[in-house]
Tab-separated table of C-alpha atoms and ligand atoms in Angstrom:
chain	number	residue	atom	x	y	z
I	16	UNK	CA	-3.132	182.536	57.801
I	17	UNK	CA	-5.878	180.200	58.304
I	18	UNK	CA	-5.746	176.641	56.754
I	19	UNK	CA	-8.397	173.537	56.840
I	20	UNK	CA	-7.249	170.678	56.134
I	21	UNK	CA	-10.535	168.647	56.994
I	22	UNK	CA	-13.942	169.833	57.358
I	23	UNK	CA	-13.920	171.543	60.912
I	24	UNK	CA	-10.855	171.920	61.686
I	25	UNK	CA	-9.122	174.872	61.293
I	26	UNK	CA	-5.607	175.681	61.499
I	27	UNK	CA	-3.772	178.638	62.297
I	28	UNK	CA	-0.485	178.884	60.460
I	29	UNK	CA	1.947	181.382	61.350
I	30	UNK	CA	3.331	183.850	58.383
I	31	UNK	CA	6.750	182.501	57.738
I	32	UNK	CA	9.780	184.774	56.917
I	33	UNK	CA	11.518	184.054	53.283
I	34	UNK	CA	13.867	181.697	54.132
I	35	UNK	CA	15.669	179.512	52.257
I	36	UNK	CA	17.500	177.227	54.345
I	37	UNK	CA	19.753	174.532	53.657
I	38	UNK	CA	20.856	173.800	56.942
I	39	UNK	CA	19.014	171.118	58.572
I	40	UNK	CA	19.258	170.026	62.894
I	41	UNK	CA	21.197	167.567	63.553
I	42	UNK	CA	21.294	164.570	67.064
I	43	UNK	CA	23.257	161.910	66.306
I	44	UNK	CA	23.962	159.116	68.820
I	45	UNK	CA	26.553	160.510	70.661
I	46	UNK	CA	24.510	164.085	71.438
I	47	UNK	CA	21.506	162.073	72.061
I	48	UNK	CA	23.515	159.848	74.838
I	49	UNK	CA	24.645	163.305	75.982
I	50	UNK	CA	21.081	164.888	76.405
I	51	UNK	CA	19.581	161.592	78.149
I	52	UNK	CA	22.343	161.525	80.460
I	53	UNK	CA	22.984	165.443	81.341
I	54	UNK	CA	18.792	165.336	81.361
I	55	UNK	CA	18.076	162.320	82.764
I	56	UNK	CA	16.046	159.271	81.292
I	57	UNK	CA	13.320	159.489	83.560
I	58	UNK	CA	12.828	162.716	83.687
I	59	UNK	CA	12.759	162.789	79.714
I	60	UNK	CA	10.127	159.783	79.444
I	61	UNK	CA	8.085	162.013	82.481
I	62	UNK	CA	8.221	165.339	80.156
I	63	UNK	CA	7.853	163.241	76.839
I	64	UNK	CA	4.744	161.850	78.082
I	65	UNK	CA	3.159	165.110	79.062
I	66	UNK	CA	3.806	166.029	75.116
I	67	UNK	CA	2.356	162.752	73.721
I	68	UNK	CA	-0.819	163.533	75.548
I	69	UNK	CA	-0.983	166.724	74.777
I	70	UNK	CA	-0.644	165.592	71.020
I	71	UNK	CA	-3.247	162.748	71.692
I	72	UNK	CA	-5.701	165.317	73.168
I	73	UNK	CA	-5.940	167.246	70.112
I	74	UNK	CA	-6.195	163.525	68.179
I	75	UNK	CA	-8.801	164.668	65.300
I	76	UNK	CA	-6.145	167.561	63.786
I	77	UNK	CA	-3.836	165.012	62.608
I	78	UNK	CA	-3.069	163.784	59.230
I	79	UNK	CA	-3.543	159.915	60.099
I	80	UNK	CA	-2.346	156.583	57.529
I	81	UNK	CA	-1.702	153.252	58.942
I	82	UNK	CA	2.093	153.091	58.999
I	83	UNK	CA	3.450	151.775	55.360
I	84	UNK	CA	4.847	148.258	56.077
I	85	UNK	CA	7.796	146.187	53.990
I	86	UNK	CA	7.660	142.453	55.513
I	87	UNK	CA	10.494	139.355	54.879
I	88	UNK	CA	10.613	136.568	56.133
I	89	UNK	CA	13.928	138.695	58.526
I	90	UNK	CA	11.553	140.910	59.848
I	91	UNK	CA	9.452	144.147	58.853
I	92	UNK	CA	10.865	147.729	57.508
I	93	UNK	CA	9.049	150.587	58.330
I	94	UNK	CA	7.730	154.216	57.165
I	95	UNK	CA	5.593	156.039	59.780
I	96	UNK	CA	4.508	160.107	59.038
I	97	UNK	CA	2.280	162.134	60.253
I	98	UNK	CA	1.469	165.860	59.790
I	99	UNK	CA	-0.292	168.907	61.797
I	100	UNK	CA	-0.122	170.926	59.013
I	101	UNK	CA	2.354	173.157	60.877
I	102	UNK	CA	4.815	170.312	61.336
I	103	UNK	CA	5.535	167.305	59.285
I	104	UNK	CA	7.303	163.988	60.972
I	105	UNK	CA	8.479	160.495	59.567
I	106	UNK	CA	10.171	157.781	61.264
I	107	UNK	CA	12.378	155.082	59.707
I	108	UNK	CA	11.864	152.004	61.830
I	109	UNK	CA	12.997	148.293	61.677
I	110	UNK	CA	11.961	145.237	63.389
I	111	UNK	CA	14.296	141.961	63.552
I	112	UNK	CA	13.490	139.583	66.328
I	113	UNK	CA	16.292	137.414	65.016
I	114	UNK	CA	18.785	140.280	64.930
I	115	UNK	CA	20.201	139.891	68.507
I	116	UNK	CA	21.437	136.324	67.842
I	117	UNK	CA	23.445	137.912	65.121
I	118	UNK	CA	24.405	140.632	67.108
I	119	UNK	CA	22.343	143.459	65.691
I	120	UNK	CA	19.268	145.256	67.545
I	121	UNK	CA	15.970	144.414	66.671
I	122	UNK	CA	14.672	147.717	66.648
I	123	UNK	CA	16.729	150.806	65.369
I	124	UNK	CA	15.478	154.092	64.063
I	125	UNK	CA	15.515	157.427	62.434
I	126	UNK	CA	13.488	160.378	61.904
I	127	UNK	CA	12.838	163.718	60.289
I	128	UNK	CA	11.085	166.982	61.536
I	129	UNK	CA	10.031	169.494	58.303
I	130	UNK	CA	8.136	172.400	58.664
I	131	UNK	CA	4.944	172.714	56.436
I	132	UNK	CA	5.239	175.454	55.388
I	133	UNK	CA	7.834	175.063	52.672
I	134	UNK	CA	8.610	171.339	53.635
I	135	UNK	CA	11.825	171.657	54.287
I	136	UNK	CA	13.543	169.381	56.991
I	137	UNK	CA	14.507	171.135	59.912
I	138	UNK	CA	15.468	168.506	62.388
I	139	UNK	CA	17.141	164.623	61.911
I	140	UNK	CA	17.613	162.225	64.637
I	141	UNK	CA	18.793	159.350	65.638
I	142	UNK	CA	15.445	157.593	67.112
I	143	UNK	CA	16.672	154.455	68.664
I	144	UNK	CA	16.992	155.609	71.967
I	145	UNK	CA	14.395	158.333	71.131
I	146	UNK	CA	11.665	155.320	69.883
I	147	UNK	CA	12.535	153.700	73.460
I	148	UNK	CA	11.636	156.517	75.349
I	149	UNK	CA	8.483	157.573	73.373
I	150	UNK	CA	7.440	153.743	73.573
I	151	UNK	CA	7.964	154.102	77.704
I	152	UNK	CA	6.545	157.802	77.197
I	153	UNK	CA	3.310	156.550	75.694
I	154	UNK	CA	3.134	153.443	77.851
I	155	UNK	CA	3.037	155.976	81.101
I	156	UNK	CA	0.314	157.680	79.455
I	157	UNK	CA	-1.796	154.706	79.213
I	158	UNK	CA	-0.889	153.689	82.622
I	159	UNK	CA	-2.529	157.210	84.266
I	160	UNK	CA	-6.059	156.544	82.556
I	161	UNK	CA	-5.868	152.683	82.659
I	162	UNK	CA	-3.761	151.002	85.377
I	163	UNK	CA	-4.759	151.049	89.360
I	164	UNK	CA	-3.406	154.664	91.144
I	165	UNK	CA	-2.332	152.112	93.886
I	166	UNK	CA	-0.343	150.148	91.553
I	167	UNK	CA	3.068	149.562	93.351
I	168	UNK	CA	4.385	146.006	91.855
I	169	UNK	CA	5.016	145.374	87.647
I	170	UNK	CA	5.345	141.840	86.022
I	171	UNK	CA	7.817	142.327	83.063
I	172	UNK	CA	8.144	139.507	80.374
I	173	UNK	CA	10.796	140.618	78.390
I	174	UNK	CA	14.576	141.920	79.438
I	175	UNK	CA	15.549	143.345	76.080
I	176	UNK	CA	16.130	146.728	75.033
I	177	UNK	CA	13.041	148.664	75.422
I	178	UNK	CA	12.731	146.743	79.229
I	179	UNK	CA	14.602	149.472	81.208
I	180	UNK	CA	12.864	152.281	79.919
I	181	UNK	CA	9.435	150.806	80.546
I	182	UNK	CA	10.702	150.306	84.254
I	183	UNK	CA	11.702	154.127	84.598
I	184	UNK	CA	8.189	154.967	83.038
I	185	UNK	CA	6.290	152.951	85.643
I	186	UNK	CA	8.334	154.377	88.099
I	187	UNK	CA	7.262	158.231	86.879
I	188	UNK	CA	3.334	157.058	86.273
I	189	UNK	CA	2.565	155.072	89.286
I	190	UNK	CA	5.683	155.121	91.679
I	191	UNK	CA	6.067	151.277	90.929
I	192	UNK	CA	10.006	150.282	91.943
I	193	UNK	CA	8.859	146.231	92.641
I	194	UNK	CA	9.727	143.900	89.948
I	195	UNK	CA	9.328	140.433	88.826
I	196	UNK	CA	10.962	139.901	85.376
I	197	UNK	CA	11.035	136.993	83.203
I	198	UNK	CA	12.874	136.309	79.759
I	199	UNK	CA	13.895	132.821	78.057
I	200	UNK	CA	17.147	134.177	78.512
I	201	UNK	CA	18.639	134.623	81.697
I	202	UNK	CA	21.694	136.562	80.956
I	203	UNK	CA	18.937	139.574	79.498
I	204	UNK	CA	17.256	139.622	83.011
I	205	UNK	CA	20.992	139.682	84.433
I	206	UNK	CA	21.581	142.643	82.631
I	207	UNK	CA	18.396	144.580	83.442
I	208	UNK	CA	19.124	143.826	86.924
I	209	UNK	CA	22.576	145.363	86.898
I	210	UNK	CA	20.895	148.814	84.800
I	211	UNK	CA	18.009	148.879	87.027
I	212	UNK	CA	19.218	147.716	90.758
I	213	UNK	CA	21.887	151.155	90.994
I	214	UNK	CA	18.643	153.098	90.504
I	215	UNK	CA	16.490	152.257	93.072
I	216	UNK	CA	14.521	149.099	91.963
I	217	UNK	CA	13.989	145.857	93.294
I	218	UNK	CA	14.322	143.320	90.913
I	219	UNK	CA	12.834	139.304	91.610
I	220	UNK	CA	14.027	136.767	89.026
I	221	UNK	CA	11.013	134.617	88.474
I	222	UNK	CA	11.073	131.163	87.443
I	223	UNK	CA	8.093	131.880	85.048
I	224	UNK	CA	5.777	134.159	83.186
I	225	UNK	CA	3.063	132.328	85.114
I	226	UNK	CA	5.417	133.486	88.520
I	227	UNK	CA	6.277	136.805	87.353
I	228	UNK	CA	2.604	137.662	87.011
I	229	UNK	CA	1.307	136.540	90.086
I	230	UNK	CA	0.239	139.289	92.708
I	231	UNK	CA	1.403	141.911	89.764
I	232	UNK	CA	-0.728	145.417	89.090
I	233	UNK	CA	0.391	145.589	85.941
I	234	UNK	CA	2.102	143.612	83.301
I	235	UNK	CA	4.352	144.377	80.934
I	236	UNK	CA	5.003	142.544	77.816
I	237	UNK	CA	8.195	143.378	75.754
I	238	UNK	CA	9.022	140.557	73.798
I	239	UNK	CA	10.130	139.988	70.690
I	240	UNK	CA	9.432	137.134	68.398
I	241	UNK	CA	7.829	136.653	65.156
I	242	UNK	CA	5.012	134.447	65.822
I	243	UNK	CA	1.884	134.035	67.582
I	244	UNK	CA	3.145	133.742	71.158
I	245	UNK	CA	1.581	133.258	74.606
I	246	UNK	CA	3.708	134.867	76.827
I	247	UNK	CA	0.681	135.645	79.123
I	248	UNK	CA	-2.658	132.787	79.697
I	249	UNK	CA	-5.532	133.870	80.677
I	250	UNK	CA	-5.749	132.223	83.740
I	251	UNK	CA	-2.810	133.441	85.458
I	252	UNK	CA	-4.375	137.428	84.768
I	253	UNK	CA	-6.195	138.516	88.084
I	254	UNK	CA	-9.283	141.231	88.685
I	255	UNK	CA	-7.759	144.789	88.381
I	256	UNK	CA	-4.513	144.309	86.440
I	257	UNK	CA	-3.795	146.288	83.897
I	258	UNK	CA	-2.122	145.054	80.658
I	259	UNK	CA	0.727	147.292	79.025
I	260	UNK	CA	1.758	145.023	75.728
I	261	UNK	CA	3.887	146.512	73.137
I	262	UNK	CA	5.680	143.553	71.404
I	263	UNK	CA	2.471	142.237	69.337
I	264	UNK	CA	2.789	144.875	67.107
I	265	UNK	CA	3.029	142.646	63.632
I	266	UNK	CA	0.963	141.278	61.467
I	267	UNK	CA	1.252	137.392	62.698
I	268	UNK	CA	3.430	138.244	66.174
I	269	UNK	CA	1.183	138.913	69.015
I	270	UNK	CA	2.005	137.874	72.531
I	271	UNK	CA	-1.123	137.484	74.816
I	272	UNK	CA	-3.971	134.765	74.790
I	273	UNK	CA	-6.717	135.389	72.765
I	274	UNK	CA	-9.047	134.404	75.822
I	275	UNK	CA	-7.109	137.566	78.135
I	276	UNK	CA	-8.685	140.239	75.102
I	277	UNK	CA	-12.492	138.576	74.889
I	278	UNK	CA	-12.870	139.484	78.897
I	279	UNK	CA	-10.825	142.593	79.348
I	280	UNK	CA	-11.493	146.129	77.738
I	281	UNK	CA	-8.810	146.993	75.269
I	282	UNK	CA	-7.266	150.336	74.232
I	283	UNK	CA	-5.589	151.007	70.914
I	284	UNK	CA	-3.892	153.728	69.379
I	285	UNK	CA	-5.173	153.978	65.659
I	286	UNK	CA	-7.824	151.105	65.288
I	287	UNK	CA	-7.193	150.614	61.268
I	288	UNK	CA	-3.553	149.961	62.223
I	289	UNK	CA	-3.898	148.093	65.457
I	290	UNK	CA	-6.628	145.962	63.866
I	291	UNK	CA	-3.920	144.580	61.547
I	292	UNK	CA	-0.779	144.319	64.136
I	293	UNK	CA	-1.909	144.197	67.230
I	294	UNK	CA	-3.169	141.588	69.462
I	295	UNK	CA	-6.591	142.257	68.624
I	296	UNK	CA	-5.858	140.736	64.838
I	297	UNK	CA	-6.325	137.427	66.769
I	298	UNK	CA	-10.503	138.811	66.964
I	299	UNK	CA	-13.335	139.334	65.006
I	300	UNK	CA	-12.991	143.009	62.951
I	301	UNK	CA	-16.073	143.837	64.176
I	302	UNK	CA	-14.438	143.425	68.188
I	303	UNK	CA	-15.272	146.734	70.002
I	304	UNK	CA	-12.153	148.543	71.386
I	305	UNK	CA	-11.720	152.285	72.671
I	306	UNK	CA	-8.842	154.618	71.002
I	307	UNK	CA	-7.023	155.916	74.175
I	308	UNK	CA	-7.284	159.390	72.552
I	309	UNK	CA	-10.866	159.208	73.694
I	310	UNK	CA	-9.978	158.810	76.853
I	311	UNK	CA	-7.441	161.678	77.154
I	312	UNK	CA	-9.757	164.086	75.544
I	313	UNK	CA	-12.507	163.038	78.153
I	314	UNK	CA	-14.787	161.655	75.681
I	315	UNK	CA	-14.554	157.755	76.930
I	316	UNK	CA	-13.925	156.354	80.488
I	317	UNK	CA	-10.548	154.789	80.772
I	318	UNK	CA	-10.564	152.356	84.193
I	319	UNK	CA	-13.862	152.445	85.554
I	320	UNK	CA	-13.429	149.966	88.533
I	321	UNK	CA	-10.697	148.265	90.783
I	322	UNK	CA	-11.916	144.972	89.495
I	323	UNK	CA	-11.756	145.513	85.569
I	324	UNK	CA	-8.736	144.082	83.585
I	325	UNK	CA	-7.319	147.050	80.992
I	326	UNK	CA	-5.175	145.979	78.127
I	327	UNK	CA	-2.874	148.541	76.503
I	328	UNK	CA	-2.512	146.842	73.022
I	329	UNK	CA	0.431	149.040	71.986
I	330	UNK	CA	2.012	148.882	68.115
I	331	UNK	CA	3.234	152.124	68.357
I	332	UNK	CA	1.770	154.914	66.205
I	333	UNK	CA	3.059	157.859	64.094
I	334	UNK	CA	1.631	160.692	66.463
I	335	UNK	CA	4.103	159.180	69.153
I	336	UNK	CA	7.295	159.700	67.381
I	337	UNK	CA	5.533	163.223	65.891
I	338	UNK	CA	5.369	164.076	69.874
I	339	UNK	CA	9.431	162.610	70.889
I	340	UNK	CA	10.455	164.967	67.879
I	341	UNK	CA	8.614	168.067	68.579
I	342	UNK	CA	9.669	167.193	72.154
I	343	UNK	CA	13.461	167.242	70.917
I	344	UNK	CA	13.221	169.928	68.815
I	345	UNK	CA	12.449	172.233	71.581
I	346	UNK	CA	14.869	170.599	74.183
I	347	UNK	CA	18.005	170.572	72.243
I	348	UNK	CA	17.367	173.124	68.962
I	349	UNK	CA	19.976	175.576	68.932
I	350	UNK	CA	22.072	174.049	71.430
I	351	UNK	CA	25.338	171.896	71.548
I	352	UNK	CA	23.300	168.592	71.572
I	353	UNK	CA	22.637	169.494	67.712
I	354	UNK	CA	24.794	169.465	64.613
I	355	UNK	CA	24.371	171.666	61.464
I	356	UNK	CA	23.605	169.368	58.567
I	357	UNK	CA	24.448	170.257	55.002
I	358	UNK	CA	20.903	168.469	53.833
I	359	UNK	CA	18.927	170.613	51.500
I	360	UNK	CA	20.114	172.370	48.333
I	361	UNK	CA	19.861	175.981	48.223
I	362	UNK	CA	20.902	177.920	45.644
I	363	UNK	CA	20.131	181.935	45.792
I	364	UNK	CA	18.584	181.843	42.288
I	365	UNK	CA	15.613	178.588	43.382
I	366	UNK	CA	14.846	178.002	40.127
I	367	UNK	CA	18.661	177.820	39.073
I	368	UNK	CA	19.704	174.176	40.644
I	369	UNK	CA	21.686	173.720	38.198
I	370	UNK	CA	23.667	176.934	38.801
I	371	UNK	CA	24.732	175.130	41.640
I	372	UNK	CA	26.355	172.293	40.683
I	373	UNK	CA	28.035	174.442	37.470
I	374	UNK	CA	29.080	177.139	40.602
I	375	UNK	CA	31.201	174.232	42.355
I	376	UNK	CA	33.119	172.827	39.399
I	377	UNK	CA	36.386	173.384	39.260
I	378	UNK	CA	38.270	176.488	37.768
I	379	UNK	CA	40.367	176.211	34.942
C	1	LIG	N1	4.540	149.002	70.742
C	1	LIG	C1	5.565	149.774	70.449
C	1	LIG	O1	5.415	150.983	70.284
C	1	LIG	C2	6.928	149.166	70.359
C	1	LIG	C3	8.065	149.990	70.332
C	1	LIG	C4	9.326	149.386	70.325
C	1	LIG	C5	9.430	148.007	70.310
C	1	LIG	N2	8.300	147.237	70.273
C	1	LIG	C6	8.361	145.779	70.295
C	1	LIG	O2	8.693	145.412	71.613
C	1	LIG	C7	9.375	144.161	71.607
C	1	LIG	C8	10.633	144.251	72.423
C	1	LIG	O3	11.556	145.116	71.769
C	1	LIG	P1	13.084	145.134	72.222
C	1	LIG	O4	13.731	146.207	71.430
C	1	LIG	O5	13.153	145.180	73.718
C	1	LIG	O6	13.532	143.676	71.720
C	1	LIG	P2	14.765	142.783	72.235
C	1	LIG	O7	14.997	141.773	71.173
C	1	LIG	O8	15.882	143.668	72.647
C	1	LIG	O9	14.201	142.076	73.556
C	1	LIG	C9	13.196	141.092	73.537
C	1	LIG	C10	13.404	140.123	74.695
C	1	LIG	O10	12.318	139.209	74.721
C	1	LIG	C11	12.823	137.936	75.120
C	1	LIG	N3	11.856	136.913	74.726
C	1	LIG	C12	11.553	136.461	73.459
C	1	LIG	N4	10.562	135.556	73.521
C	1	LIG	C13	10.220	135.431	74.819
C	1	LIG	C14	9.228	134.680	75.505
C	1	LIG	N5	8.392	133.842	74.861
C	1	LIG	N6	9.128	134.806	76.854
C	1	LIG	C15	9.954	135.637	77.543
C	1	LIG	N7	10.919	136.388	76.939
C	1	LIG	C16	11.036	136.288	75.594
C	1	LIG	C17	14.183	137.859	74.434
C	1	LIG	O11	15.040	136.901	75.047
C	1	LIG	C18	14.694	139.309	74.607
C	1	LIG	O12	15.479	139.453	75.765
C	1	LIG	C19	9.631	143.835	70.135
C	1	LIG	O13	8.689	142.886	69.716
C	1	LIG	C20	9.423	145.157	69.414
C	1	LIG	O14	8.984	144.981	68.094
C	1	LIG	C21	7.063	147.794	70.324
């Protein structure tokens, strides 16, 4: 069957068999663990990448919406779907800067997978660990069209969670294992040194953000706190870095000087929702940016000199987690990484629901 959705484009969906379901896929945190490890994590961010490009190459398909947004003064609460019209995808996502102090994450997650067809749910996840490594997965991306090929040392400001991951992605894009990491606390760039040393990097404690950056080919900015920070000045940015900054992704918490964006050529994900959260929200609307699906489908240059500073200005869109599920789903469906789920009501009669519930009562 052919469907379209928009004018000009044209999808083919494939004639689905009668069923009914009730059973949805199942990774919880345990079988997720399980898959990184027996997989491993950068291999997973390297083949996770490959899908979110392949999903950002075929860009003007998608269902797009700015991500639906609940803000406290605690933090933000967040709904993010998308939709090919074959699959469906949402992601439940938080974000707490003050959590760690009170010993929760600041970023935790869940998603669903349905198929469009009847819109039933065929796949839950935890997405966590999943959102880390389609943050690093998309970051890599970037990195191919944007950063230097030559690339071989990264500045990272920010230890937290999502640090490690961004490391192994680096490590798959550009073969960068050179280091120089600074957070305001020094216990969090303790602890990335003990995940990260084992594996092959070499990890510099620097004094500074202003130190960290110096001599870097690309910078990484993973910090988390809900203001309008300068974790990186424009004068300490030389020619030819490239910029990879993912924790301004809030209305009112951005990380990088204003001054940095007004020289270098940014890339965004979906301008209507960068233009809100992202560091660009500290310019003009009117400030001209390229979508970095442009640039994977050819249609834009991405780095077009050594010189030229690139800036990644990453909130993290809904095609990304769309890509880390459809990703999962054909990794682990079927196999012992997944759990059957008792989700979706079926009864045999679908118009008798209630039949259902009077089936299960008791006898007697
Ligand atoms: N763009 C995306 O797609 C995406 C995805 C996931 C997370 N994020 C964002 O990335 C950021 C990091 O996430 P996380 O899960 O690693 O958070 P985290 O809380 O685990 O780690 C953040 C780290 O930043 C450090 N920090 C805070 N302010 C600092 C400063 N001024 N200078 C140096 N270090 C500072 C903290 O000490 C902490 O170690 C968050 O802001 C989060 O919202 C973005």
């Amino acid at each position: 069957m052919l469907y379209v959705p928009l004018p000009g484009v044209v999808v083919a969906v494939a004639d689905r068999p009668a069923y009914r379901g009730g059973m949805t896929e199942f990774v919880d945190v345990r079988n997720m663990v399980r898959w990184m490890l027996e997989s491993g994590v950068e291999a997973l961010i390297a083949r996770m990448s490959a899908y979110v490009e392949d999903d950002f190459r075929r860009w003007e398909v998608f269902d797009k919406t700015p991500r639906v947004a609940s803000h406290t003064p605690y933090g933000v609460i967040e709904l993010m779907p998308t939709s090919d019209y074959e699959t469906y995808t949402f992601k439940y996502v938080n974000g707490h800067p003050s959590n760690p102090a009170r010993g929760f994450q600041t970023v935790t997650a869940f998603g669903v997978l349905a198929e469009v067809h009847n819109g039933y749910p065929v796949l839950l996840a935890e997405m966590t660990l999943l959102t880390a490594l389609r943050t690093a997965a998309t970051s890599a991306m970037a990195a191919r069209h944007l950063a230097r090929p030559d690339a071989t040392r990264m500045a990272l400001i920010g230890a937290g969670s999502q640090a490690e991951f961004q490391a192994l992605a680096f490590r798959g894009a550009l073969g960068i294992e050179e280091l120089a990491v600074w957070d305001t606390d020094p216990d969090a760039v303790a602890k990335l040194e003990r995940n990260l040393a084992p594996l092959g990097f070499r990890v510099e404690h620097a004094a500074s953000g202003r130190e960290a950056v110096r001599g870097a080919d690309v910078v990484t900015t993973c910090t988390a706190d809900k203001t309008q920070a300068r974790v990186l000045l424009d004068e300490w940015i030389e020619p030819g870095m490239h910029l990879n900054a993912i924790g301004g992704d809030c209305p009112g918490k951005t990380e990088l000087d204003p001054a940095i964006l007004e020289r270098a050529d940014v890339f965004v994900e979906y301008t209507p929702q960068t233009r809100v959260e992202g560091e660009i929200q500290q310019l003009s609307p009117d400030y001209a940016v390229t979508e970095l699906w442009e640039v994977v489908a050819g249609r834009r240059p991405g780095r077009a000199s050594d010189g030229q500073v690139t800036v990644f200005d990453s909130v993290g869109f809904a095609i990304e987690d769309f890509s880390a599920l459809r990703f999962l789903r054909d990794e682990v469906a079927g196999t012992s990484y997944t759990t059957q789920l008792d989700l979706v009501a079926g009864p045999d009669d679908p118009k008798d629901l209630f039949g259902l519930v009077a089936a299960m009562a008791p006898v007697g």
